[in-house]
């Protein structure tokens, strides 16, 4: 680990910079012209998400938060998918315990830890513009919903498939859909696991624009640059004011979500759901 100093106004803050070993990056950060570009950089795994991805997102959020040269963040995925969801092959994916209760408690604390990193990202002072292409499933969908503005290619596909493998939606995506599109759409998507295309996502208010795939990067960057051109203090306070209104009650709901996720991840239904998915057969859930 190394220390670096970032000057914010007249103050000097010592920030402990956690190293991300080269070749182990899940996310990269490039800055220039007022735009910080965060890229999910595992295209061969369709940018599948893991605990390590969550750790690195928190590190990047801390770096961006105190970087006065960055006025807006552009979130994108490398390759043919934005993020196809959780990478079930990633190390540390399963949490163990000496008893079912201890395992559930460890899951609960792990998910709360993840929520803290997601909150740091969603609560950045700079607005976040997401550019979404291809698969945007499960956690990928939830990550996109943490952005302030979402632009998608016309090939983008969105879904929350968690209930189909026996687990709860664990990062607040269903609540963010309820905020943006209404409770009916949140329940429809989370309870059925059905996929929707970009045109539908735009129609119900989850996207601000849809563009041909070849134009996605240019369109999303033009939106980001338009934000970066505005008065920085005004932009940051507008984001904070809108979020304060839109996210009222979100913190309490996310704690309930963490508990629901911990209980379902340690359930027999979850074990059956993952086994059925691996065997490519319909699951046989019994509610245990």
mmCIF file with all atom_site columns, C-alpha atoms in Angstrom, residues 63-163:
data_model
loop_
_atom_site.group_PDB
_atom_site.id
_atom_site.type_symbol
_atom_site.label_atom_id
_atom_site.label_alt_id
_atom_site.label_comp_id
_atom_site.label_asym_id
_atom_site.label_entity_id
_atom_site.label_seq_id
_atom_site.pdbx_PDB_ins_code
_atom_site.Cartn_x
_atom_site.Cartn_y
_atom_site.Cartn_z
_atom_site.occupancy
_atom_site.B_iso_or_equiv
_atom_site.pdbx_formal_charge
_atom_site.auth_seq_id
_atom_site.auth_comp_id
_atom_site.auth_asym_id
_atom_site.auth_atom_id
_atom_site.pdbx_PDB_model_num
ATOM 1   C CA . UNK A 1 63  ? -10.032 8.433   -5.794  1.00 0.00 ? 63  UNK A CA 1
ATOM 2   C CA . UNK A 1 64  ? -12.707 10.222  -7.797  1.00 0.00 ? 64  UNK A CA 1
ATOM 3   C CA . UNK A 1 65  ? -14.344 11.847  -4.795  1.00 0.00 ? 65  UNK A CA 1
ATOM 4   C CA . UNK A 1 66  ? -11.346 14.044  -4.032  1.00 0.00 ? 66  UNK A CA 1
ATOM 5   C CA . UNK A 1 67  ? -10.188 14.673  -7.597  1.00 0.00 ? 67  UNK A CA 1
ATOM 6   C CA . UNK A 1 68  ? -11.241 18.222  -8.429  1.00 0.00 ? 68  UNK A CA 1
ATOM 7   C CA . UNK A 1 69  ? -10.114 17.770  -12.042 1.00 0.00 ? 69  UNK A CA 1
ATOM 8   C CA . UNK A 1 70  ? -12.967 15.289  -12.626 1.00 0.00 ? 70  UNK A CA 1
ATOM 9   C CA . UNK A 1 71  ? -16.346 16.948  -13.109 1.00 0.00 ? 71  UNK A CA 1
ATOM 10  C CA . UNK A 1 72  ? -18.266 13.926  -14.398 1.00 0.00 ? 72  UNK A CA 1
ATOM 11  C CA . UNK A 1 73  ? -17.772 10.156  -14.484 1.00 0.00 ? 73  UNK A CA 1
ATOM 12  C CA . UNK A 1 74  ? -18.412 7.976   -17.547 1.00 0.00 ? 74  UNK A CA 1
ATOM 13  C CA . UNK A 1 75  ? -19.083 4.328   -16.626 1.00 0.00 ? 75  UNK A CA 1
ATOM 14  C CA . UNK A 1 76  ? -18.663 1.805   -19.444 1.00 0.00 ? 76  UNK A CA 1
ATOM 15  C CA . UNK A 1 77  ? -17.973 -1.858  -20.094 1.00 0.00 ? 77  UNK A CA 1
ATOM 16  C CA . UNK A 1 78  ? -15.339 -3.214  -22.437 1.00 0.00 ? 78  UNK A CA 1
ATOM 17  C CA . UNK A 1 79  ? -16.431 -5.738  -25.058 1.00 0.00 ? 79  UNK A CA 1
ATOM 18  C CA . UNK A 1 80  ? -19.850 -6.981  -26.084 1.00 0.00 ? 80  UNK A CA 1
ATOM 19  C CA . UNK A 1 81  ? -21.510 -6.759  -22.654 1.00 0.00 ? 81  UNK A CA 1
ATOM 20  C CA . UNK A 1 82  ? -21.784 -4.050  -20.035 1.00 0.00 ? 82  UNK A CA 1
ATOM 21  C CA . UNK A 1 83  ? -21.956 -6.615  -17.200 1.00 0.00 ? 83  UNK A CA 1
ATOM 22  C CA . UNK A 1 84  ? -23.665 -9.991  -17.372 1.00 0.00 ? 84  UNK A CA 1
ATOM 23  C CA . UNK A 1 85  ? -24.028 -10.263 -13.591 1.00 0.00 ? 85  UNK A CA 1
ATOM 24  C CA . UNK A 1 86  ? -22.171 -12.068 -10.825 1.00 0.00 ? 86  UNK A CA 1
ATOM 25  C CA . UNK A 1 87  ? -19.148 -14.156 -11.862 1.00 0.00 ? 87  UNK A CA 1
ATOM 26  C CA . UNK A 1 88  ? -19.926 -17.403 -10.032 1.00 0.00 ? 88  UNK A CA 1
ATOM 27  C CA . UNK A 1 89  ? -16.430 -18.729 -10.852 1.00 0.00 ? 89  UNK A CA 1
ATOM 28  C CA . UNK A 1 90  ? -14.638 -15.877 -9.040  1.00 0.00 ? 90  UNK A CA 1
ATOM 29  C CA . UNK A 1 91  ? -12.552 -16.785 -5.933  1.00 0.00 ? 91  UNK A CA 1
ATOM 30  C CA . UNK A 1 92  ? -14.268 -16.119 -2.624  1.00 0.00 ? 92  UNK A CA 1
ATOM 31  C CA . UNK A 1 93  ? -17.741 -16.315 -4.123  1.00 0.00 ? 93  UNK A CA 1
ATOM 32  C CA . UNK A 1 94  ? -19.078 -18.546 -1.377  1.00 0.00 ? 94  UNK A CA 1
ATOM 33  C CA . UNK A 1 95  ? -19.124 -17.668 2.318   1.00 0.00 ? 95  UNK A CA 1
ATOM 34  C CA . UNK A 1 96  ? -18.823 -20.450 4.872   1.00 0.00 ? 96  UNK A CA 1
ATOM 35  C CA . UNK A 1 97  ? -19.643 -20.726 8.566   1.00 0.00 ? 97  UNK A CA 1
ATOM 36  C CA . UNK A 1 98  ? -19.629 -23.240 11.416  1.00 0.00 ? 98  UNK A CA 1
ATOM 37  C CA . UNK A 1 99  ? -23.433 -23.143 11.495  1.00 0.00 ? 99  UNK A CA 1
ATOM 38  C CA . UNK A 1 100 ? -26.252 -21.913 9.258   1.00 0.00 ? 100 UNK A CA 1
ATOM 39  C CA . UNK A 1 101 ? -26.710 -18.935 11.583  1.00 0.00 ? 101 UNK A CA 1
ATOM 40  C CA . UNK A 1 102 ? -23.022 -17.970 11.412  1.00 0.00 ? 102 UNK A CA 1
ATOM 41  C CA . UNK A 1 103 ? -22.977 -18.357 7.628   1.00 0.00 ? 103 UNK A CA 1
ATOM 42  C CA . UNK A 1 104 ? -26.070 -16.153 7.321   1.00 0.00 ? 104 UNK A CA 1
ATOM 43  C CA . UNK A 1 105 ? -24.521 -13.543 9.635   1.00 0.00 ? 105 UNK A CA 1
ATOM 44  C CA . UNK A 1 106 ? -21.322 -13.505 7.565   1.00 0.00 ? 106 UNK A CA 1
ATOM 45  C CA . UNK A 1 107 ? -23.296 -13.071 4.354   1.00 0.00 ? 107 UNK A CA 1
ATOM 46  C CA . UNK A 1 108 ? -25.232 -10.230 5.975   1.00 0.00 ? 108 UNK A CA 1
ATOM 47  C CA . UNK A 1 109 ? -22.044 -8.411  6.972   1.00 0.00 ? 109 UNK A CA 1
ATOM 48  C CA . UNK A 1 110 ? -20.468 -9.068  3.586   1.00 0.00 ? 110 UNK A CA 1
ATOM 49  C CA . UNK A 1 111 ? -23.458 -7.621  1.749   1.00 0.00 ? 111 UNK A CA 1
ATOM 50  C CA . UNK A 1 112 ? -23.544 -4.617  4.089   1.00 0.00 ? 112 UNK A CA 1
ATOM 51  C CA . UNK A 1 113 ? -19.839 -4.085  3.307   1.00 0.00 ? 113 UNK A CA 1
ATOM 52  C CA . UNK A 1 114 ? -20.656 -4.203  -0.405  1.00 0.00 ? 114 UNK A CA 1
ATOM 53  C CA . UNK A 1 115 ? -23.526 -1.753  0.075   1.00 0.00 ? 115 UNK A CA 1
ATOM 54  C CA . UNK A 1 116 ? -21.107 0.702   1.685   1.00 0.00 ? 116 UNK A CA 1
ATOM 55  C CA . UNK A 1 117 ? -18.893 0.593   -1.425  1.00 0.00 ? 117 UNK A CA 1
ATOM 56  C CA . UNK A 1 118 ? -21.884 0.980   -3.720  1.00 0.00 ? 118 UNK A CA 1
ATOM 57  C CA . UNK A 1 119 ? -23.090 3.940   -1.645  1.00 0.00 ? 119 UNK A CA 1
ATOM 58  C CA . UNK A 1 120 ? -19.679 5.602   -2.042  1.00 0.00 ? 120 UNK A CA 1
ATOM 59  C CA . UNK A 1 121 ? -19.987 5.188   -5.800  1.00 0.00 ? 121 UNK A CA 1
ATOM 60  C CA . UNK A 1 122 ? -23.642 6.223   -6.128  1.00 0.00 ? 122 UNK A CA 1
ATOM 61  C CA . UNK A 1 123 ? -23.008 9.136   -3.764  1.00 0.00 ? 123 UNK A CA 1
ATOM 62  C CA . UNK A 1 124 ? -20.044 10.583  -5.649  1.00 0.00 ? 124 UNK A CA 1
ATOM 63  C CA . UNK A 1 125 ? -20.227 14.385  -5.832  1.00 0.00 ? 125 UNK A CA 1
ATOM 64  C CA . UNK A 1 126 ? -19.735 14.104  -9.591  1.00 0.00 ? 126 UNK A CA 1
ATOM 65  C CA . UNK A 1 127 ? -22.648 12.882  -11.730 1.00 0.00 ? 127 UNK A CA 1
ATOM 66  C CA . UNK A 1 128 ? -22.194 9.438   -13.300 1.00 0.00 ? 128 UNK A CA 1
ATOM 67  C CA . UNK A 1 129 ? -23.205 8.710   -16.907 1.00 0.00 ? 129 UNK A CA 1
ATOM 68  C CA . UNK A 1 130 ? -23.504 5.000   -17.774 1.00 0.00 ? 130 UNK A CA 1
ATOM 69  C CA . UNK A 1 131 ? -22.976 3.707   -21.322 1.00 0.00 ? 131 UNK A CA 1
ATOM 70  C CA . UNK A 1 132 ? -24.613 0.280   -21.601 1.00 0.00 ? 132 UNK A CA 1
ATOM 71  C CA . UNK A 1 133 ? -24.305 -2.294  -24.369 1.00 0.00 ? 133 UNK A CA 1
ATOM 72  C CA . UNK A 1 134 ? -25.233 -5.958  -24.685 1.00 0.00 ? 134 UNK A CA 1
ATOM 73  C CA . UNK A 1 135 ? -26.037 -7.920  -21.554 1.00 0.00 ? 135 UNK A CA 1
ATOM 74  C CA . UNK A 1 136 ? -26.894 -5.814  -18.499 1.00 0.00 ? 136 UNK A CA 1
ATOM 75  C CA . UNK A 1 137 ? -28.125 -8.519  -16.156 1.00 0.00 ? 137 UNK A CA 1
ATOM 76  C CA . UNK A 1 138 ? -28.456 -9.030  -12.427 1.00 0.00 ? 138 UNK A CA 1
ATOM 77  C CA . UNK A 1 139 ? -25.821 -6.975  -10.657 1.00 0.00 ? 139 UNK A CA 1
ATOM 78  C CA . UNK A 1 140 ? -24.872 -5.382  -13.981 1.00 0.00 ? 140 UNK A CA 1
ATOM 79  C CA . UNK A 1 141 ? -28.383 -3.924  -14.156 1.00 0.00 ? 141 UNK A CA 1
ATOM 80  C CA . UNK A 1 142 ? -28.130 -2.800  -10.534 1.00 0.00 ? 142 UNK A CA 1
ATOM 81  C CA . UNK A 1 143 ? -24.783 -1.102  -11.204 1.00 0.00 ? 143 UNK A CA 1
ATOM 82  C CA . UNK A 1 144 ? -26.194 0.785   -14.190 1.00 0.00 ? 144 UNK A CA 1
ATOM 83  C CA . UNK A 1 145 ? -29.106 1.925   -12.016 1.00 0.00 ? 145 UNK A CA 1
ATOM 84  C CA . UNK A 1 146 ? -26.603 3.536   -9.607  1.00 0.00 ? 146 UNK A CA 1
ATOM 85  C CA . UNK A 1 147 ? -25.661 6.001   -12.361 1.00 0.00 ? 147 UNK A CA 1
ATOM 86  C CA . UNK A 1 148 ? -27.381 9.372   -12.614 1.00 0.00 ? 148 UNK A CA 1
ATOM 87  C CA . UNK A 1 149 ? -27.892 9.238   -16.388 1.00 0.00 ? 149 UNK A CA 1
ATOM 88  C CA . UNK A 1 150 ? -28.101 6.064   -18.490 1.00 0.00 ? 150 UNK A CA 1
ATOM 89  C CA . UNK A 1 151 ? -27.473 5.816   -22.234 1.00 0.00 ? 151 UNK A CA 1
ATOM 90  C CA . UNK A 1 152 ? -27.855 2.419   -23.922 1.00 0.00 ? 152 UNK A CA 1
ATOM 91  C CA . UNK A 1 153 ? -27.102 0.855   -27.263 1.00 0.00 ? 153 UNK A CA 1
ATOM 92  C CA . UNK A 1 154 ? -30.046 -0.622  -29.097 1.00 0.00 ? 154 UNK A CA 1
ATOM 93  C CA . UNK A 1 155 ? -28.673 -4.138  -28.473 1.00 0.00 ? 155 UNK A CA 1
ATOM 94  C CA . UNK A 1 156 ? -28.798 -3.763  -24.675 1.00 0.00 ? 156 UNK A CA 1
ATOM 95  C CA . UNK A 1 157 ? -30.792 -6.333  -22.682 1.00 0.00 ? 157 UNK A CA 1
ATOM 96  C CA . UNK A 1 158 ? -31.827 -5.847  -19.046 1.00 0.00 ? 158 UNK A CA 1
ATOM 97  C CA . UNK A 1 159 ? -33.026 -8.323  -16.398 1.00 0.00 ? 159 UNK A CA 1
ATOM 98  C CA . UNK A 1 160 ? -33.040 -9.190  -12.701 1.00 0.00 ? 160 UNK A CA 1
ATOM 99  C CA . UNK A 1 161 ? -32.896 -13.019 -12.771 1.00 0.00 ? 161 UNK A CA 1
ATOM 100 C CA . UNK A 1 162 ? -32.107 -13.557 -9.075  1.00 0.00 ? 162 UNK A CA 1
ATOM 101 C CA . UNK A 1 163 ? -35.460 -15.030 -7.989  1.00 0.00 ? 163 UNK A CA 1
#
